[in-house]
Amino acid sequence: MAGVNTRSNTFRLMCPLVLLLMCVAAFRATPTSGPEGDATAECDGRGAADQVALERCLSTQPDNVEVMTVLGDIEESSGHAARAEALYRRVLAIDPSDGDVHVRLGTLLIARGDAAGARREAGEALRWQPGSPFAQAILNRAAGTGTGIGR
Amino acid sequence: MNRRPPVIVVARIAHAIFFLAVSAYCFLAYTPFAYRQFIKPGVVPAISEFVNLSPALFCLVVLISVFTLLPFMQRPNRRISVVAYAVTMAAVGLWAIVRPALAGIADSPRSLLIGLLALAPPIWLAAIDHRVTPAPPVEPIDERRALTASFLAGLLGWATYAVAVPFRIRQTVGIDLSPPAWALALGSSLVADVLVFAAIFLVVQIAVGAARFTRAPARVEYWLLIAALSASLAIVLYGLVCASMAFTGPDAAAASAAIGLAVSAVWAGIGRLRAARDGAQPLDALALFFAPVVGRGVQTRLRTMILVGALPVLAYVLAGAVAHFDWNFLIQKLGVLVVWLLAYAVTHAGTRAYGPRRGGIPVLAAPLVALGLFAGVGASLAAVAPRLPPGLNPQFVLDRFAAVDPSFRLIRDARTVRSGDTARFYAYLKAHTFVSPGGAPRADIDFAQPLTASPGPKPLIFLFIVDSLRRDYVSVYNPAATFTPEIAKLASDSFVFERAFTRYAGTAMAVPSIWAGGMLMHELEHRRFAGRNSLMKLLTADGYQVVMTIDHIAKELVTRGPRLTEMDPQLGTMQVDLCRTVDELAAMLDADQARRPMFVYTLSQNAHIANAASRKLEPGESYPGFFPPVASSIRRLDGCVGRFVEFLKRSRLYDRSIIILTSDHGDSLGEEGRWGHAYFMFPEVMRIPLIIHVPHEMRTRVSADLARVAFSTDITPTLYALLGHDARDLGSLFGSPLFVAPGTDLSARRREPLLLASSYGPVYGMLRQNGRVLYTADAVDAREDAFDLGRSGPGTRLALTAEMTATNRRLIRDQLSALAALNHVTLP
């Protein structure tokens, strides 16, 4: 009888203990972050070395302004002015305060004869980068008073 | 024996509160972080007053307790324990009057010892109460009643906070959920609450099961519940309270266990006093456990309803009273635990009794159902989450809901569990935080070497740092902040840096980093700071007279001498007021007529929530969309800035002056329920205003990029450049000049990932894409978050991906390792 009582008491002790452990396990089942992944290559536009990699970055991070800027530079130096302009305009739609890109776009516009557009871009560039000689040079070229300073 | 008068219970509670407060103060003082950040600078005046009054309060509570024990002096077998208590406490009281123990304690082992000893009197008194008061008759726990009460308590606990959600939303910024999202959140919260109370019921059942092996199961059940209370308190204190104060290790465990023991002893003592009654019916062990709250039980249904109705009001008032001063929801979470305990007590007292031991194995079916429901809901949400629109993503919804429901926040934060890699990463962050000051001296920081006086006349330099001033409370950054017209006037003639950030989320590291011009090893003390004090080196080389307010942080950074004039020496850290400072400055400048070049520094506390929150508004003053007391404080400060600028203009000093207006960090003012700045890192804390006026002749010689990320750590190298020194590029962990020769390429920082840190805990961040993306890793709360800062406002949360997490963790590790290597520190 004593043995039956002991077994019964042990059962009465173990059942809620096991259930409590199950509750704790269920309660704590949420991981703090997603599955561990490899630190893949940076997409922050550090260099113009690999246009394919940059295009891939842009497809996964369509708002990455730095990648778009570097790609725009690559397109411009390859003679694809229209694609470069599209990329620069996309950058400015995301970040209108990027003075460097205003200068780049202004340079493109002045090259294709759009003085008014170039003046606008240079004005915006000077708003965010007071004292920028590159923006001033665009203004001078747009006014027909200067040959500009290389970027 | 007659029933004890309620006044004796009140006396016991007051006695316990006093000694627990003494103990808590001592443990806080023992913690270097809490001592340096809260106690030494007197951030909370009430704590200083408590210390001053503690000898008198000691005598008062002890006298009252002895008075309540006097009736037992007549009984010989109880007299000895009462006399021993009275004599010992009298001796301690005399000692406390002659040599107040609390007045001189600091972060030393003596504080820990006094804190532990302070817990002895309430334990002793509880033991005496158990000796002198006859034990009430106890019977085994009524399991069916306990089960019913547990589930009702779960419902009540959920409802207590759920009903307050519509009110709390109005006080919280950035919470916008659709009706289906609210339903999802409330349902998830209900299921979680029920599981919590099901688990509590299982603890009760374990006590029942263990007691069955003994000869006095009812008494054993009761004492096992008291032991469970003690253990739970110790775990909560260690895991929640101590962790948030950077108080860890065996000392913290001992302190937590001691407080747990003391509170449960007091609880048991008060329970005995309230339950004792001659000839009364037996109570079941759980009813006796709840006796401190409900005595021998609630007699009427009306009384039960009143208590049930009062609980949400109590919870709401409690949360609201501490919200502005809480330490990342710590006090609110502790409040939730108190409310849950009260809910369980009230529902148990209001539930009908079935009789002792009525239950058996079938009562375990209910917790099993609760567990199944919880697991099922969790699995269902995880399965459908990818198909749900972003506004109904469970993680997104539940994170938002946690901001307005403190009980759900407690549950959510308790649920976090870490993978091996995550645990290692957080251990790495902790190892790089509050680094011991010993070992090799930290590396000097030199922006120019050799550093000799630059030629030419020197401008006056005013560095006005307003503690906790938010960027969006300044009109030049946020047109809706119409209460800073004078700062706007100054800004119209200055450079306004659009993307300015602090490197550190709290004053303790932010201010030294400004003086150093870069990031520093994360430590509580900055020993031998002179080698890293780049700003002071510049001022010394160029012959500046330094005029500054010296708070408890600046005291460590500068050495008093003939070249340093202290303003307002009698003021405490929290009393530095920019209005008072500029008046004193104006008088000083009038007298001096700027014969010597002068550098002025002040860290004013006008906007700090500890000061601003208590500011009374004038009739008719309103600031829609802003926290009115802070906005009002800033309006006053703005007037003083304007007054000082007018003075400079009248004195013909304005165009000979560099004026820098900034803050050491921002502040949370209700975003997702957050208030103030603790160890956490969020966009509203990291963004700062940075407005720099330079003399006209300097303006024409420089260019700047106002939309590139700028840091307060750039101020020092900027001054180097403005004063004609070539500031070296020390790398991305250090500042760089904000003004450069025209044509200088400033674009590198737009592409660099930039490290940020908390001042008060192992919380680090990565600022990327020219300040458009902020990633944070919080090793205290075991959370990682990402924010899109592209638009103004509190920042938009981004969904974390595995790649984002892995990349940012690697960047944080790399930069922390680089910082340690620069400072010749070897860490795990």
PDB file of N, CA, C and O in Angstrom, chain B residues 712-752:
ATOM      1  N   SER B 712      28.592  64.057 -34.060  1.00  0.00           N
ATOM      2  CA  SER B 712      29.078  65.010 -33.060  1.00  0.00           C
ATOM      3  C   SER B 712      30.579  64.840 -32.864  1.00  0.00           C
ATOM      4  O   SER B 712      31.273  65.780 -32.484  1.00  0.00           O
ATOM      5  N   THR B 713      31.111  63.665 -33.156  1.00  0.00           N
ATOM      6  CA  THR B 713      32.559  63.461 -33.059  1.00  0.00           C
ATOM      7  C   THR B 713      33.308  64.182 -34.175  1.00  0.00           C
ATOM      8  O   THR B 713      34.541  64.212 -34.162  1.00  0.00           O
ATOM      9  N   ASP B 714      32.601  64.752 -35.146  1.00  0.00           N
ATOM     10  CA  ASP B 714      33.249  65.558 -36.177  1.00  0.00           C
ATOM     11  C   ASP B 714      33.553  66.970 -35.688  1.00  0.00           C
ATOM     12  O   ASP B 714      34.314  67.699 -36.341  1.00  0.00           O
ATOM     13  N   ILE B 715      32.950  67.358 -34.573  1.00  0.00           N
ATOM     14  CA  ILE B 715      33.094  68.749 -34.115  1.00  0.00           C
ATOM     15  C   ILE B 715      34.562  69.078 -33.848  1.00  0.00           C
ATOM     16  O   ILE B 715      35.068  70.108 -34.288  1.00  0.00           O
ATOM     17  N   THR B 716      35.238  68.207 -33.131  1.00  0.00           N
ATOM     18  CA  THR B 716      36.643  68.500 -32.791  1.00  0.00           C
ATOM     19  C   THR B 716      37.533  68.598 -34.026  1.00  0.00           C
ATOM     20  O   THR B 716      38.237  69.612 -34.199  1.00  0.00           O
ATOM     21  N   PRO B 717      37.569  67.612 -34.927  1.00  0.00           N
ATOM     22  CA  PRO B 717      38.398  67.794 -36.129  1.00  0.00           C
ATOM     23  C   PRO B 717      37.955  68.965 -36.986  1.00  0.00           C
ATOM     24  O   PRO B 717      38.769  69.574 -37.679  1.00  0.00           O
ATOM     25  N   THR B 718      36.658  69.312 -36.932  1.00  0.00           N
ATOM     26  CA  THR B 718      36.186  70.491 -37.669  1.00  0.00           C
ATOM     27  C   THR B 718      36.832  71.749 -37.108  1.00  0.00           C
ATOM     28  O   THR B 718      37.253  72.637 -37.868  1.00  0.00           O
ATOM     29  N   LEU B 719      36.921  71.823 -35.778  1.00  0.00           N
ATOM     30  CA  LEU B 719      37.563  72.989 -35.168  1.00  0.00           C
ATOM     31  C   LEU B 719      39.047  73.023 -35.527  1.00  0.00           C
ATOM     32  O   LEU B 719      39.617  74.090 -35.750  1.00  0.00           O
ATOM     33  N   TYR B 720      39.683  71.868 -35.583  1.00  0.00           N
ATOM     34  CA  TYR B 720      41.071  71.825 -36.035  1.00  0.00           C
ATOM     35  C   TYR B 720      41.184  72.492 -37.411  1.00  0.00           C
ATOM     36  O   TYR B 720      42.054  73.341 -37.650  1.00  0.00           O
ATOM     37  N   ALA B 721      40.302  72.072 -38.318  1.00  0.00           N
ATOM     38  CA  ALA B 721      40.365  72.583 -39.695  1.00  0.00           C
ATOM     39  C   ALA B 721      40.068  74.076 -39.743  1.00  0.00           C
ATOM     40  O   ALA B 721      40.750  74.839 -40.437  1.00  0.00           O
ATOM     41  N   LEU B 722      39.036  74.511 -39.002  1.00  0.00           N
ATOM     42  CA  LEU B 722      38.666  75.928 -39.035  1.00  0.00           C
ATOM     43  C   LEU B 722      39.761  76.809 -38.447  1.00  0.00           C
ATOM     44  O   LEU B 722      39.913  77.970 -38.848  1.00  0.00           O
ATOM     45  N   LEU B 723      40.529  76.262 -37.502  1.00  0.00           N
ATOM     46  CA  LEU B 723      41.597  77.054 -36.899  1.00  0.00           C
ATOM     47  C   LEU B 723      42.909  76.947 -37.685  1.00  0.00           C
ATOM     48  O   LEU B 723      43.945  77.426 -37.239  1.00  0.00           O
ATOM     49  N   GLY B 724      42.832  76.297 -38.833  1.00  0.00           N
ATOM     50  CA  GLY B 724      43.986  76.313 -39.728  1.00  0.00           C
ATOM     51  C   GLY B 724      44.920  75.119 -39.603  1.00  0.00           C
ATOM     52  O   GLY B 724      46.013  75.129 -40.168  1.00  0.00           O
ATOM     53  N   HIS B 725      44.503  74.083 -38.881  1.00  0.00           N
ATOM     54  CA  HIS B 725      45.347  72.896 -38.769  1.00  0.00           C
ATOM     55  C   HIS B 725      44.867  71.858 -39.776  1.00  0.00           C
ATOM     56  O   HIS B 725      43.683  71.753 -40.062  1.00  0.00           O
ATOM     57  N   ASP B 726      45.816  71.061 -40.271  1.00  0.00           N
ATOM     58  CA  ASP B 726      45.449  69.970 -41.171  1.00  0.00           C
ATOM     59  C   ASP B 726      45.062  68.761 -40.340  1.00  0.00           C
ATOM     60  O   ASP B 726      45.934  68.082 -39.788  1.00  0.00           O
ATOM     61  N   ALA B 727      43.792  68.482 -40.239  1.00  0.00           N
ATOM     62  CA  ALA B 727      43.353  67.347 -39.416  1.00  0.00           C
ATOM     63  C   ALA B 727      43.557  66.050 -40.192  1.00  0.00           C
ATOM     64  O   ALA B 727      43.054  65.895 -41.305  1.00  0.00           O
ATOM     65  N   ARG B 728      44.309  65.127 -39.592  1.00  0.00           N
ATOM     66  CA  ARG B 728      44.581  63.852 -40.261  1.00  0.00           C
ATOM     67  C   ARG B 728      43.322  62.995 -40.327  1.00  0.00           C
ATOM     68  O   ARG B 728      42.444  63.099 -39.474  1.00  0.00           O
ATOM     69  N   ASP B 729      43.310  62.136 -41.316  1.00  0.00           N
ATOM     70  CA  ASP B 729      42.228  61.165 -41.421  1.00  0.00           C
ATOM     71  C   ASP B 729      42.603  59.962 -40.558  1.00  0.00           C
ATOM     72  O   ASP B 729      43.523  59.218 -40.886  1.00  0.00           O
ATOM     73  N   LEU B 730      41.895  59.775 -39.452  1.00  0.00           N
ATOM     74  CA  LEU B 730      42.233  58.694 -38.521  1.00  0.00           C
ATOM     75  C   LEU B 730      41.394  57.439 -38.763  1.00  0.00           C
ATOM     76  O   LEU B 730      41.489  56.487 -38.000  1.00  0.00           O
ATOM     77  N   GLY B 731      40.564  57.463 -39.775  1.00  0.00           N
ATOM     78  CA  GLY B 731      39.747  56.286 -40.068  1.00  0.00           C
ATOM     79  C   GLY B 731      38.297  56.493 -39.692  1.00  0.00           C
ATOM     80  O   GLY B 731      37.927  57.504 -39.082  1.00  0.00           O
ATOM     81  N   SER B 732      37.478  55.522 -40.034  1.00  0.00           N
ATOM     82  CA  SER B 732      36.025  55.709 -39.936  1.00  0.00           C
ATOM     83  C   SER B 732      35.518  55.701 -38.502  1.00  0.00           C
ATOM     84  O   SER B 732      34.378  56.082 -38.252  1.00  0.00           O
ATOM     85  N   LEU B 733      36.353  55.274 -37.546  1.00  0.00           N
ATOM     86  CA  LEU B 733      35.915  55.290 -36.153  1.00  0.00           C
ATOM     87  C   LEU B 733      36.071  56.680 -35.538  1.00  0.00           C
ATOM     88  O   LEU B 733      35.622  56.919 -34.413  1.00  0.00           O
ATOM     89  N   PHE B 734      36.723  57.562 -36.255  1.00  0.00           N
ATOM     90  CA  PHE B 734      36.997  58.898 -35.744  1.00  0.00           C
ATOM     91  C   PHE B 734      36.284  59.944 -36.587  1.00  0.00           C
ATOM     92  O   PHE B 734      35.843  59.679 -37.705  1.00  0.00           O
ATOM     93  N   GLY B 735      36.220  61.151 -36.033  1.00  0.00           N
ATOM     94  CA  GLY B 735      35.584  62.231 -36.743  1.00  0.00           C
ATOM     95  C   GLY B 735      36.463  62.756 -37.857  1.00  0.00           C
ATOM     96  O   GLY B 735      37.654  62.457 -37.941  1.00  0.00           O
ATOM     97  N   SER B 736      35.831  63.536 -38.716  1.00  0.00           N
ATOM     98  CA  SER B 736      36.585  64.211 -39.776  1.00  0.00           C
ATOM     99  C   SER B 736      35.989  65.595 -39.964  1.00  0.00           C
ATOM    100  O   SER B 736      34.840  65.846 -39.581  1.00  0.00           O
ATOM    101  N   PRO B 737      36.773  66.514 -40.525  1.00  0.00           N
ATOM    102  CA  PRO B 737      36.267  67.887 -40.638  1.00  0.00           C
ATOM    103  C   PRO B 737      35.012  67.963 -41.503  1.00  0.00           C
ATOM    104  O   PRO B 737      34.914  67.323 -42.549  1.00  0.00           O
ATOM    105  N   LEU B 738      34.058  68.748 -41.034  1.00  0.00           N
ATOM    106  CA  LEU B 738      32.829  68.950 -41.797  1.00  0.00           C
ATOM    107  C   LEU B 738      33.012  70.040 -42.851  1.00  0.00           C
ATOM    108  O   LEU B 738      32.240  70.122 -43.801  1.00  0.00           O
ATOM    109  N   PHE B 739      34.016  70.891 -42.646  1.00  0.00           N
ATOM    110  CA  PHE B 739      34.306  71.933 -43.633  1.00  0.00           C
ATOM    111  C   PHE B 739      35.661  71.615 -44.252  1.00  0.00           C
ATOM    112  O   PHE B 739      36.634  71.361 -43.539  1.00  0.00           O
ATOM    113  N   VAL B 740      35.699  71.627 -45.565  1.00  0.00           N
ATOM    114  CA  VAL B 740      36.916  71.246 -46.273  1.00  0.00           C
ATOM    115  C   VAL B 740      37.189  72.265 -47.366  1.00  0.00           C
ATOM    116  O   VAL B 740      36.339  73.097 -47.705  1.00  0.00           O
ATOM    117  N   ALA B 741      38.375  72.159 -47.918  1.00  0.00           N
ATOM    118  CA  ALA B 741      38.702  73.018 -49.055  1.00  0.00           C
ATOM    119  C   ALA B 741      37.775  72.652 -50.212  1.00  0.00           C
ATOM    120  O   ALA B 741      37.461  71.466 -50.413  1.00  0.00           O
ATOM    121  N   PRO B 742      37.313  73.647 -50.953  1.00  0.00           N
ATOM    122  CA  PRO B 742      36.434  73.342 -52.081  1.00  0.00           C
ATOM    123  C   PRO B 742      37.066  72.313 -53.009  1.00  0.00           C
ATOM    124  O   PRO B 742      38.249  72.395 -53.312  1.00  0.00           O
ATOM    125  N   GLY B 743      36.265  71.364 -53.439  1.00  0.00           N
ATOM    126  CA  GLY B 743      36.760  70.325 -54.328  1.00  0.00           C
ATOM    127  C   GLY B 743      37.194  69.056 -53.623  1.00  0.00           C
ATOM    128  O   GLY B 743      37.461  68.049 -54.278  1.00  0.00           O
ATOM    129  N   THR B 744      37.273  69.078 -52.314  1.00  0.00           N
ATOM    130  CA  THR B 744      37.657  67.866 -51.581  1.00  0.00           C
ATOM    131  C   THR B 744      36.534  66.845 -51.676  1.00  0.00           C
ATOM    132  O   THR B 744      35.358  67.175 -51.527  1.00  0.00           O
ATOM    133  N   ASP B 745      36.925  65.607 -51.923  1.00  0.00           N
ATOM    134  CA  ASP B 745      35.933  64.541 -52.057  1.00  0.00           C
ATOM    135  C   ASP B 745      35.478  64.087 -50.675  1.00  0.00           C
ATOM    136  O   ASP B 745      36.269  63.571 -49.883  1.00  0.00           O
ATOM    137  N   LEU B 746      34.202  64.271 -50.373  1.00  0.00           N
ATOM    138  CA  LEU B 746      33.648  63.880 -49.069  1.00  0.00           C
ATOM    139  C   LEU B 746      32.774  62.629 -49.188  1.00  0.00           C
ATOM    140  O   LEU B 746      32.092  62.267 -48.239  1.00  0.00           O
ATOM    141  N   SER B 747      32.800  61.998 -50.354  1.00  0.00           N
ATOM    142  CA  SER B 747      31.809  60.955 -50.613  1.00  0.00           C
ATOM    143  C   SER B 747      32.078  59.638 -49.890  1.00  0.00           C
ATOM    144  O   SER B 747      31.189  58.800 -49.779  1.00  0.00           O
ATOM    145  N   ALA B 748      33.314  59.426 -49.394  1.00  0.00           N
ATOM    146  CA  ALA B 748      33.641  58.111 -48.811  1.00  0.00           C
ATOM    147  C   ALA B 748      32.682  57.741 -47.694  1.00  0.00           C
ATOM    148  O   ALA B 748      32.219  56.595 -47.593  1.00  0.00           O
ATOM    149  N   ARG B 749      32.369  58.713 -46.830  1.00  0.00           N
ATOM    150  CA  ARG B 749      31.521  58.377 -45.686  1.00  0.00           C
ATOM    151  C   ARG B 749      30.107  57.991 -46.104  1.00  0.00           C
ATOM    152  O   ARG B 749      29.413  57.292 -45.373  1.00  0.00           O
ATOM    153  N   ARG B 750      29.684  58.437 -47.294  1.00  0.00           N
ATOM    154  CA  ARG B 750      28.353  58.053 -47.755  1.00  0.00           C
ATOM    155  C   ARG B 750      28.275  56.542 -47.957  1.00  0.00           C
ATOM    156  O   ARG B 750      27.210  55.951 -47.874  1.00  0.00           O
ATOM    157  N   ARG B 751      29.416  55.922 -48.269  1.00  0.00           N
ATOM    158  CA  ARG B 751      29.405  54.500 -48.593  1.00  0.00           C
ATOM    159  C   ARG B 751      29.805  53.630 -47.405  1.00  0.00           C
ATOM    160  O   ARG B 751      29.554  52.438 -47.398  1.00  0.00           O
ATOM    161  N   GLU B 752      30.450  54.226 -46.415  1.00  0.00           N
ATOM    162  CA  GLU B 752      30.996  53.417 -45.317  1.00  0.00           C
ATOM    163  C   GLU B 752      29.917  52.990 -44.339  1.00  0.00           C
ATOM    164  O   GLU B 752      29.027  53.779 -44.024  1.00  0.00           O
TER     165      GLU B 752
END
